[in-house]
PDB file of C-alpha atoms in Angstrom:
ATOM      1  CA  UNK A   1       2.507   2.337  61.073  1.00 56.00           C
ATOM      2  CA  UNK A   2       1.350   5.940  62.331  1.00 65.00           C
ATOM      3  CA  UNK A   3      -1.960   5.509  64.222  1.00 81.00           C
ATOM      4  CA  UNK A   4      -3.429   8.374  61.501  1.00 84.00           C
ATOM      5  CA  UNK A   5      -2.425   6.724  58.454  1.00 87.00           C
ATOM      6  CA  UNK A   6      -4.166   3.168  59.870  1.00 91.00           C
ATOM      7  CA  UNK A   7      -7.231   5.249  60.965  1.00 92.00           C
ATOM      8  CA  UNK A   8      -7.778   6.476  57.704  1.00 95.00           C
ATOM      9  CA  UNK A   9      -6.927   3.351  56.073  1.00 96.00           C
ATOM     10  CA  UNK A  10      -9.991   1.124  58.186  1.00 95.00           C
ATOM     11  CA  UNK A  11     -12.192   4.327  57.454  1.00 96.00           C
ATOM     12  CA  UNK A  12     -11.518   3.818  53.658  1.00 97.00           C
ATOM     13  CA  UNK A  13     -12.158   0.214  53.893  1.00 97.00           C
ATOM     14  CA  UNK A  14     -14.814   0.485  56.289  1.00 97.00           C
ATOM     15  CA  UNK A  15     -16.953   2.789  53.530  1.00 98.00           C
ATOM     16  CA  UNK A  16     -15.867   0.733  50.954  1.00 98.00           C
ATOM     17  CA  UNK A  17     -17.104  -2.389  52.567  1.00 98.00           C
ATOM     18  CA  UNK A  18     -20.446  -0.619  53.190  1.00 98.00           C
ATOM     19  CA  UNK A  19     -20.774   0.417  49.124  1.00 98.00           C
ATOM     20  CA  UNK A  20     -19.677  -3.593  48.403  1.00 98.00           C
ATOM     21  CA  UNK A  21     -22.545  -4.830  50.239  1.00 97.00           C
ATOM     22  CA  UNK A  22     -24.883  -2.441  48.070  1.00 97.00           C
ATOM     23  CA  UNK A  23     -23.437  -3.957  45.047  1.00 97.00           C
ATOM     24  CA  UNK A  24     -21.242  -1.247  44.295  1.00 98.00           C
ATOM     25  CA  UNK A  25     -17.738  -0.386  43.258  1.00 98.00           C
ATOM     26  CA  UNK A  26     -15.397   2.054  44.246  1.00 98.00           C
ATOM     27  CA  UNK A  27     -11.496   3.233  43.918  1.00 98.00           C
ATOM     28  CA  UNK A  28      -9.293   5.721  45.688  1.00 98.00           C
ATOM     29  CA  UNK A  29      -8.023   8.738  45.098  1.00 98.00           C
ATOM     30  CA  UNK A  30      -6.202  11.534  46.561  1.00 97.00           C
ATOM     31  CA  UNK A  31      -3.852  11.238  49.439  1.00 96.00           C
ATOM     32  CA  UNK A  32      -4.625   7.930  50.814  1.00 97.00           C
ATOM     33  CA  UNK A  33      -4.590   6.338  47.314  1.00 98.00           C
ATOM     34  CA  UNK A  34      -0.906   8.207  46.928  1.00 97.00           C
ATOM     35  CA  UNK A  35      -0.024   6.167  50.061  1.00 97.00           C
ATOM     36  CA  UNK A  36      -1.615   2.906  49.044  1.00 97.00           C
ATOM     37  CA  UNK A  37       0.883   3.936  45.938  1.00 97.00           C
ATOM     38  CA  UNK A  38       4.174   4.064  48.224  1.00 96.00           C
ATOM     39  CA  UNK A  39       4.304   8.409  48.791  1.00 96.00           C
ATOM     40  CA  UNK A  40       5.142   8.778  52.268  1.00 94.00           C
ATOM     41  CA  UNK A  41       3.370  11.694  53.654  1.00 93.00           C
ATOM     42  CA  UNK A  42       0.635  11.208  56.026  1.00 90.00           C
ATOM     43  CA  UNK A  43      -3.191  11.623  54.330  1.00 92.00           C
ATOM     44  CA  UNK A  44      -5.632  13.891  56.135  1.00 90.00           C
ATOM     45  CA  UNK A  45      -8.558  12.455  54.720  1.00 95.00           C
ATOM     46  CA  UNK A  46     -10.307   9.972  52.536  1.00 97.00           C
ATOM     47  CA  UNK A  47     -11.399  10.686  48.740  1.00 98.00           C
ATOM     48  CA  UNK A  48     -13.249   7.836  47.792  1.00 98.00           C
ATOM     49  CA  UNK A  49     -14.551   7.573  44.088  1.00 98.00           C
ATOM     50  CA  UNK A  50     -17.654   5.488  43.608  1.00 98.00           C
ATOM     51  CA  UNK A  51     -18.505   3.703  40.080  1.00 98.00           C
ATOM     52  CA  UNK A  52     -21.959   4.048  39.356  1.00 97.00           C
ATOM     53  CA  UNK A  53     -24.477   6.439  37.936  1.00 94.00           C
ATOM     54  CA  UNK A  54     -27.523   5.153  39.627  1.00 95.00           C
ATOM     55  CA  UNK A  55     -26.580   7.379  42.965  1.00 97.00           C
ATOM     56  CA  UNK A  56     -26.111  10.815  43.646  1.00 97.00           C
ATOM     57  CA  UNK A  57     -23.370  11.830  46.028  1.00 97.00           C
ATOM     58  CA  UNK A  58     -25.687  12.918  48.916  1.00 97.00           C
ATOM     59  CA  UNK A  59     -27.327   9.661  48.555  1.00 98.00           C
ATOM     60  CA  UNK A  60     -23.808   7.834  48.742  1.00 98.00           C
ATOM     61  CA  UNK A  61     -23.454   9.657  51.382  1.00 98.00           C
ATOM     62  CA  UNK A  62     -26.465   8.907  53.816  1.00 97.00           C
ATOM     63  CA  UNK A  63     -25.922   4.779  53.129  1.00 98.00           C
ATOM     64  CA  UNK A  64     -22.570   5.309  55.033  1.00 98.00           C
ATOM     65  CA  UNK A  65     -24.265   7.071  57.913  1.00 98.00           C
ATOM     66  CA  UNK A  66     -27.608   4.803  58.228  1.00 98.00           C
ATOM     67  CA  UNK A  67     -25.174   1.691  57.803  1.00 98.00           C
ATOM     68  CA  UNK A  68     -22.056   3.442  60.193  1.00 96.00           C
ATOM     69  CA  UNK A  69     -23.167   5.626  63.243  1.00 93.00           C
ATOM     70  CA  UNK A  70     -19.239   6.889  63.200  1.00 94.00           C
ATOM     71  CA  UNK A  71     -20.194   8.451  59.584  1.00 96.00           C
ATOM     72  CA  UNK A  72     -22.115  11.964  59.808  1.00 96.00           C
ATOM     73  CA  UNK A  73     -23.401  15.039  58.180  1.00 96.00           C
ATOM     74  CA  UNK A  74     -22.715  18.168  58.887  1.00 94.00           C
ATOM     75  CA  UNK A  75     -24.199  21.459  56.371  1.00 91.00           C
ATOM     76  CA  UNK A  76     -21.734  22.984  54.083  1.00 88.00           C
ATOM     77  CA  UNK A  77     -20.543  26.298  55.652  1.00 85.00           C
ATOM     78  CA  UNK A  78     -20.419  27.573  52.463  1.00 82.00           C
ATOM     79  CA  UNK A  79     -23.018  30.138  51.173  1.00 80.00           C
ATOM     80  CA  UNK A  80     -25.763  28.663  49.242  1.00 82.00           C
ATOM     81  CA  UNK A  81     -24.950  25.730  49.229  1.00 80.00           C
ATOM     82  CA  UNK A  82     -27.460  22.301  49.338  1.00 87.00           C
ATOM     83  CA  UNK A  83     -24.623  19.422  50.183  1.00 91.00           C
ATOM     84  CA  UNK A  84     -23.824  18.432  53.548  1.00 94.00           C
ATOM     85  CA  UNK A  85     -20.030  17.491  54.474  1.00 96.00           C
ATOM     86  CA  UNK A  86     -19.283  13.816  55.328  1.00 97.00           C
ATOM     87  CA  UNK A  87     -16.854  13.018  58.261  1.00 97.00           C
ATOM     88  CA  UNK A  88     -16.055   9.973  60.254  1.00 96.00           C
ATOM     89  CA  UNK A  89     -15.974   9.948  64.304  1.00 91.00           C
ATOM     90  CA  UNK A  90     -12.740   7.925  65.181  1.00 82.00           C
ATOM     91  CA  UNK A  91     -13.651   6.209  68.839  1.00 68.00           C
ATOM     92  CA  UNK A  92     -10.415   7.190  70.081  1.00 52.00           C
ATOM     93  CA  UNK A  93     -11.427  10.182  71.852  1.00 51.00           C
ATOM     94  CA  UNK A  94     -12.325  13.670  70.877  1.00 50.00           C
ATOM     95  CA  UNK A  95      -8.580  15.466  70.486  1.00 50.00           C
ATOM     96  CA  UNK A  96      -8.179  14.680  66.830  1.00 54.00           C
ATOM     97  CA  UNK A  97     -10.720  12.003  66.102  1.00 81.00           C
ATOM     98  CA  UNK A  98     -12.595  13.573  62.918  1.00 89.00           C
ATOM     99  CA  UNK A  99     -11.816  12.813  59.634  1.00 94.00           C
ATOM    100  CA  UNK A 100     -12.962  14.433  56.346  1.00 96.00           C
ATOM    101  CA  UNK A 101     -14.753  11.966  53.710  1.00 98.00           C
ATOM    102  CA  UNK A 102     -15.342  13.134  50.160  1.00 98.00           C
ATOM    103  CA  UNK A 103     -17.599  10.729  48.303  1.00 98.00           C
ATOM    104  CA  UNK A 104     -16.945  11.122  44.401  1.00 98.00           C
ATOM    105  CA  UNK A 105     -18.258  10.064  41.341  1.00 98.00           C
ATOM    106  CA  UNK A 106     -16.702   9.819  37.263  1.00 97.00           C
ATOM    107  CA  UNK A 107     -17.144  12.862  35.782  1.00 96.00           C
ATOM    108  CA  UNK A 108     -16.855  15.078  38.929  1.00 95.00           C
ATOM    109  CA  UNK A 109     -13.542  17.446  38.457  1.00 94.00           C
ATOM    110  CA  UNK A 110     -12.961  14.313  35.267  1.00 95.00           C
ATOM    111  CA  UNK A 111     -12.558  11.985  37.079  1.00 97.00           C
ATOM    112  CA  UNK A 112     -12.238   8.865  35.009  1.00 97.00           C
ATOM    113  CA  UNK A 113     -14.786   6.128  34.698  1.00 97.00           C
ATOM    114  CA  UNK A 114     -12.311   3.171  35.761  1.00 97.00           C
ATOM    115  CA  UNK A 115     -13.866  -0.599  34.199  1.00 97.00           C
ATOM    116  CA  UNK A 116     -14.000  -2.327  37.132  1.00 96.00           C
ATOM    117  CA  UNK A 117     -11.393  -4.930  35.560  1.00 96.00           C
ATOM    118  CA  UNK A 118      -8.693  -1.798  35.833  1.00 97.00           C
ATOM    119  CA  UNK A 119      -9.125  -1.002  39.336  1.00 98.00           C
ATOM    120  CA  UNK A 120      -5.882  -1.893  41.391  1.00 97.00           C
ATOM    121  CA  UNK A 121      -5.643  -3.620  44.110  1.00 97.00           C
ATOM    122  CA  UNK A 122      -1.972  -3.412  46.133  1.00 93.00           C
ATOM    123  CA  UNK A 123      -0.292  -5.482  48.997  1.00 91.00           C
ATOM    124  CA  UNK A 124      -0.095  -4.752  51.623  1.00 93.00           C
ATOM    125  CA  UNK A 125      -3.585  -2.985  52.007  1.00 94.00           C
ATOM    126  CA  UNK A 126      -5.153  -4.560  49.233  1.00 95.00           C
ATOM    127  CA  UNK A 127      -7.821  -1.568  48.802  1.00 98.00           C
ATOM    128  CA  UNK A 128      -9.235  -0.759  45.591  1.00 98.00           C
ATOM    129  CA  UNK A 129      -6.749   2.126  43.804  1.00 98.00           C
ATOM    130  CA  UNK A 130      -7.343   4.397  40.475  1.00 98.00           C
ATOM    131  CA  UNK A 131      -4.934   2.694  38.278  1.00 97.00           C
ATOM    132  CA  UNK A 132      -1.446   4.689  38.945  1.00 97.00           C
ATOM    133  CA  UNK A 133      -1.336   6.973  35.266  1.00 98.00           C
ATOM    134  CA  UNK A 134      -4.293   8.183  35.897  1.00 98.00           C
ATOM    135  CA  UNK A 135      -3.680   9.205  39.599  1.00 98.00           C
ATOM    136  CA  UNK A 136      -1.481  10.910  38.632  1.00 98.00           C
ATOM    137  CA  UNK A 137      -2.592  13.009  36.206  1.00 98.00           C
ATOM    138  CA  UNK A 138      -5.528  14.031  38.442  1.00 98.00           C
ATOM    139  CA  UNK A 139      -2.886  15.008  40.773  1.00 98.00           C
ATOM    140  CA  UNK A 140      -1.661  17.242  38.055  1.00 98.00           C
ATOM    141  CA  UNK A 141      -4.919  18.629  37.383  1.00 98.00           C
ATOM    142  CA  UNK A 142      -5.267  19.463  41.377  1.00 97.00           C
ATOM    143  CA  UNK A 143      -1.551  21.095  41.538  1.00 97.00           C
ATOM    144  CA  UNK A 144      -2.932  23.155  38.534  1.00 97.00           C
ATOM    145  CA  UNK A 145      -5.840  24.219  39.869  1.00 97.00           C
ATOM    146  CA  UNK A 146      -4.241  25.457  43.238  1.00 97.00           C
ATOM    147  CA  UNK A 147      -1.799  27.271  40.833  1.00 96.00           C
ATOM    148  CA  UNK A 148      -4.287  29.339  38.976  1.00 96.00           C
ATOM    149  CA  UNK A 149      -6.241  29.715  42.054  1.00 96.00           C
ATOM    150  CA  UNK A 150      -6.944  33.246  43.836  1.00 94.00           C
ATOM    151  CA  UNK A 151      -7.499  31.527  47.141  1.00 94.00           C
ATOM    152  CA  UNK A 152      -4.335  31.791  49.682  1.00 96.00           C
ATOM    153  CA  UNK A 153      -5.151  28.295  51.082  1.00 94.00           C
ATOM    154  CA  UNK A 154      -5.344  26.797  47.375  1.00 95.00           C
ATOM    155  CA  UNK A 155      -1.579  28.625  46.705  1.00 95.00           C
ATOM    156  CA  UNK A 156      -0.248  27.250  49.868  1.00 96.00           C
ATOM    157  CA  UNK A 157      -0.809  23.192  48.998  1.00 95.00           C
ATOM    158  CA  UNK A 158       1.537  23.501  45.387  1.00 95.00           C
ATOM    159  CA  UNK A 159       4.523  22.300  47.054  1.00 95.00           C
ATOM    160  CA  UNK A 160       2.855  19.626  48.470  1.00 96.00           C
ATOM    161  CA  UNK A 161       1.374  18.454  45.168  1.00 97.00           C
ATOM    162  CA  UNK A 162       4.395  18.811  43.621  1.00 97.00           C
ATOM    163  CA  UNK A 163       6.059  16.415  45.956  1.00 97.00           C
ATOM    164  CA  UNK A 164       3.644  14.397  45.931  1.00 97.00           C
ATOM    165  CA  UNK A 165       3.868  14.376  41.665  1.00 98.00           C
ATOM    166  CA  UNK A 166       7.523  14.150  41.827  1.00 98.00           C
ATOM    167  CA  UNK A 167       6.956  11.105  43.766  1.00 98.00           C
ATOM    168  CA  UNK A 168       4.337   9.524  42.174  1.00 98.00           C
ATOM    169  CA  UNK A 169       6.144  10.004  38.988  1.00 98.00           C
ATOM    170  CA  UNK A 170       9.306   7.800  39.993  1.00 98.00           C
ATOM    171  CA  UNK A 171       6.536   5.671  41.100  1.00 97.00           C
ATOM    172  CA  UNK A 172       5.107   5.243  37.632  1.00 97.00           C
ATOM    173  CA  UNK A 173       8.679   5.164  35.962  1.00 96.00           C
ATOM    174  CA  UNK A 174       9.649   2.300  38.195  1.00 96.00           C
ATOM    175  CA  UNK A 175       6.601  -0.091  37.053  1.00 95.00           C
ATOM    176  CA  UNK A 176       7.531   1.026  33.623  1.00 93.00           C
ATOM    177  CA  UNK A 177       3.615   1.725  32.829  1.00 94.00           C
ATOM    178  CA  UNK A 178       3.004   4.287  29.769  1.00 95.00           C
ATOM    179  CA  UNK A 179       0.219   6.377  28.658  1.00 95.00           C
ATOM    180  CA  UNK A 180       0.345   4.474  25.203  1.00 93.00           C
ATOM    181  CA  UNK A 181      -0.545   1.302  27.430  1.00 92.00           C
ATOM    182  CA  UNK A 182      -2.986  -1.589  25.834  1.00 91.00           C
ATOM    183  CA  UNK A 183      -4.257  -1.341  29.796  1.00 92.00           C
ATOM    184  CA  UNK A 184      -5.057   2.586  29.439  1.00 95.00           C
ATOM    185  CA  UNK A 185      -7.247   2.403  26.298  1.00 95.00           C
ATOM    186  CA  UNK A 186     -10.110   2.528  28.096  1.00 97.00           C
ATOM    187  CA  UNK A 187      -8.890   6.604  29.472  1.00 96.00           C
ATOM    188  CA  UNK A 188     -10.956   9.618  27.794  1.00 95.00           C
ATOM    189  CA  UNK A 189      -8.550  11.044  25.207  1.00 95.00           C
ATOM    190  CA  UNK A 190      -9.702  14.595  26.633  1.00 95.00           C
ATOM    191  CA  UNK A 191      -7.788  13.594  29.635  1.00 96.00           C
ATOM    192  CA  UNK A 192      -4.657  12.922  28.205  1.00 95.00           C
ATOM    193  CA  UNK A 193      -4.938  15.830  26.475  1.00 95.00           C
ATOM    194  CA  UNK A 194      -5.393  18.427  29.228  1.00 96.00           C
ATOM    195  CA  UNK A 195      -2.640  16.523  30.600  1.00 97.00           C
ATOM    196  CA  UNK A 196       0.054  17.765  27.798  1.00 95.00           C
ATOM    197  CA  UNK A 197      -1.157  20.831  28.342  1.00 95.00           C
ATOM    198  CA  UNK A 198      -0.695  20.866  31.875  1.00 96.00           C
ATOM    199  CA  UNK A 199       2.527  19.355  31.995  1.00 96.00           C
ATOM    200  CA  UNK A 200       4.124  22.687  30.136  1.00 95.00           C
ATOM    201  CA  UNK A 201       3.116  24.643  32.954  1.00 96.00           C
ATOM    202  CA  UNK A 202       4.499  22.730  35.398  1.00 97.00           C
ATOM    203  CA  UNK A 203       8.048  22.134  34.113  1.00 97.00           C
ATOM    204  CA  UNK A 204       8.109  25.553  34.125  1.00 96.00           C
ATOM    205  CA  UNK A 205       6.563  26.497  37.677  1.00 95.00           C
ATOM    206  CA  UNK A 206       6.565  23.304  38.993  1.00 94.00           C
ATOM    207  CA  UNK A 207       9.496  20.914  38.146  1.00 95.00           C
ATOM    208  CA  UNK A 208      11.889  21.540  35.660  1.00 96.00           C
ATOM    209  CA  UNK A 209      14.066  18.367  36.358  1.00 97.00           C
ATOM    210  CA  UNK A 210      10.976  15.761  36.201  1.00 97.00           C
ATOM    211  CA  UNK A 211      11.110  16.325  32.145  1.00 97.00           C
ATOM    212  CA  UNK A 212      12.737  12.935  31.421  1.00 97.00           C
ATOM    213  CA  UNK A 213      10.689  10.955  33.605  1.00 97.00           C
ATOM    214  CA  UNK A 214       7.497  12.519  31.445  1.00 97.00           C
ATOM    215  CA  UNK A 215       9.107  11.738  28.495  1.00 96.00           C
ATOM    216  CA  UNK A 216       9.951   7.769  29.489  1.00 96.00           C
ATOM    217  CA  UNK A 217       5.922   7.689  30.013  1.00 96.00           C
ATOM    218  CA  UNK A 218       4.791   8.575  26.684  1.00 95.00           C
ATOM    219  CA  UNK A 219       4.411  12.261  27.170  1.00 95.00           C
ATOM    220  CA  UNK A 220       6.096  14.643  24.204  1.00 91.00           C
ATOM    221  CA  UNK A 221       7.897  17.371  26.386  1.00 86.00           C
TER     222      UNK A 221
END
């Protein structure tokens, strides 16, 4: 396995082992979860949702650092702003050996509120997953965002996202999961329904040729 993808895979569990011993649950998202998932492309950094409305992030945040000295803060560089940004300080040297941690909670840019029954675990890694749909859709919502986004850097990730959908998609079609799924009644209805809304948009920018996949999930397109 590349030495980045295992570095970022013992930093994920390494955080989430911290949160377990505080009695608290978590799940992955983003690009190591899409890994975890079987999508080939090497992650860049951990997103790393955790279940509970008893914390803030920035106090999520500092249990990692005063239980991990590799785990620090460092201010936002953006203007105004009150959060600091977590990373983790690989011991392999200095070339390289920084990796971005985003500490999440439900609600935050919808993200779900997963029952902890629903979280997936996956051999070989065995680390705690957002159940596959909803990955997916969030992935969606992300490629969407970067769409309607002003930013250059934002614009310059939507063919990555939509490989990484495209993927995840045959992903989902292969398990033979649906959105109509007794296992999915717990998901917000809003959800699904920004969802079909999205999903216009991006057989039409996006991809065209991923319409009956969408349809074998549940989705009327």
């Amino acid at each position: 396995m590349d030495s980045s993808r295992q570095r970022l895979l013992d930093i994920a569990r390494s955080a989430i082992n911290i949160f377990a011993r505080r009695g608290l649950k978590c799940c992955l998202v983003g690009s190591v979860a899409s890994y975890a998932y079987g999508v080939p492309r090497v992650p860049k950094d951990v997103d790393l949702v955790v279940l509970t409305t008893h914390y803030d992030q920035e106090t999520l945040k500092e249990m990692l650092v005063a239980a991990d000295s590799r785990f620090y803060l460092v201010p936002s560089r953006k203007l105004f702003a009150t959060y600091k940004v977590l990373w983790y300080r690989s011991d392999l040297g200095y070339y390289g050996s920084r990796y971005k941690v985003d500490i999440l909670l439900p609600g935050i840019m919808n993200i779900p509120n997963v029952p902890h029954q629903h979280v997936v675990y996956k051999a070989p890694h065995n680390l705690p997953l957002m159940p596959l749909i909803p990955h997916l859709l969030l992935k969606l919502q992300a490629w969407d965002d970067h769409r309607l986004s002003a930013r250059n850097d934002f614009l310059a990730k939507m063919p990555t996202d939509r490989s990484d959908i495209d993927q995840l998609l045959a992903i989902v079609c292969r398990s033979g999961e649906r959105v109509d799924s007794l296992t999915l009644r717990w998901l917000p209805e809003s959800m699904l329904t920004a969802a079909r809304a999205r999903l216009g948009k991006y057989l039409m920018y996006g991809s065209w040729q991923t319409k009956p996949q969408w349809k074998s999930l549940g989705f009327n397109v």
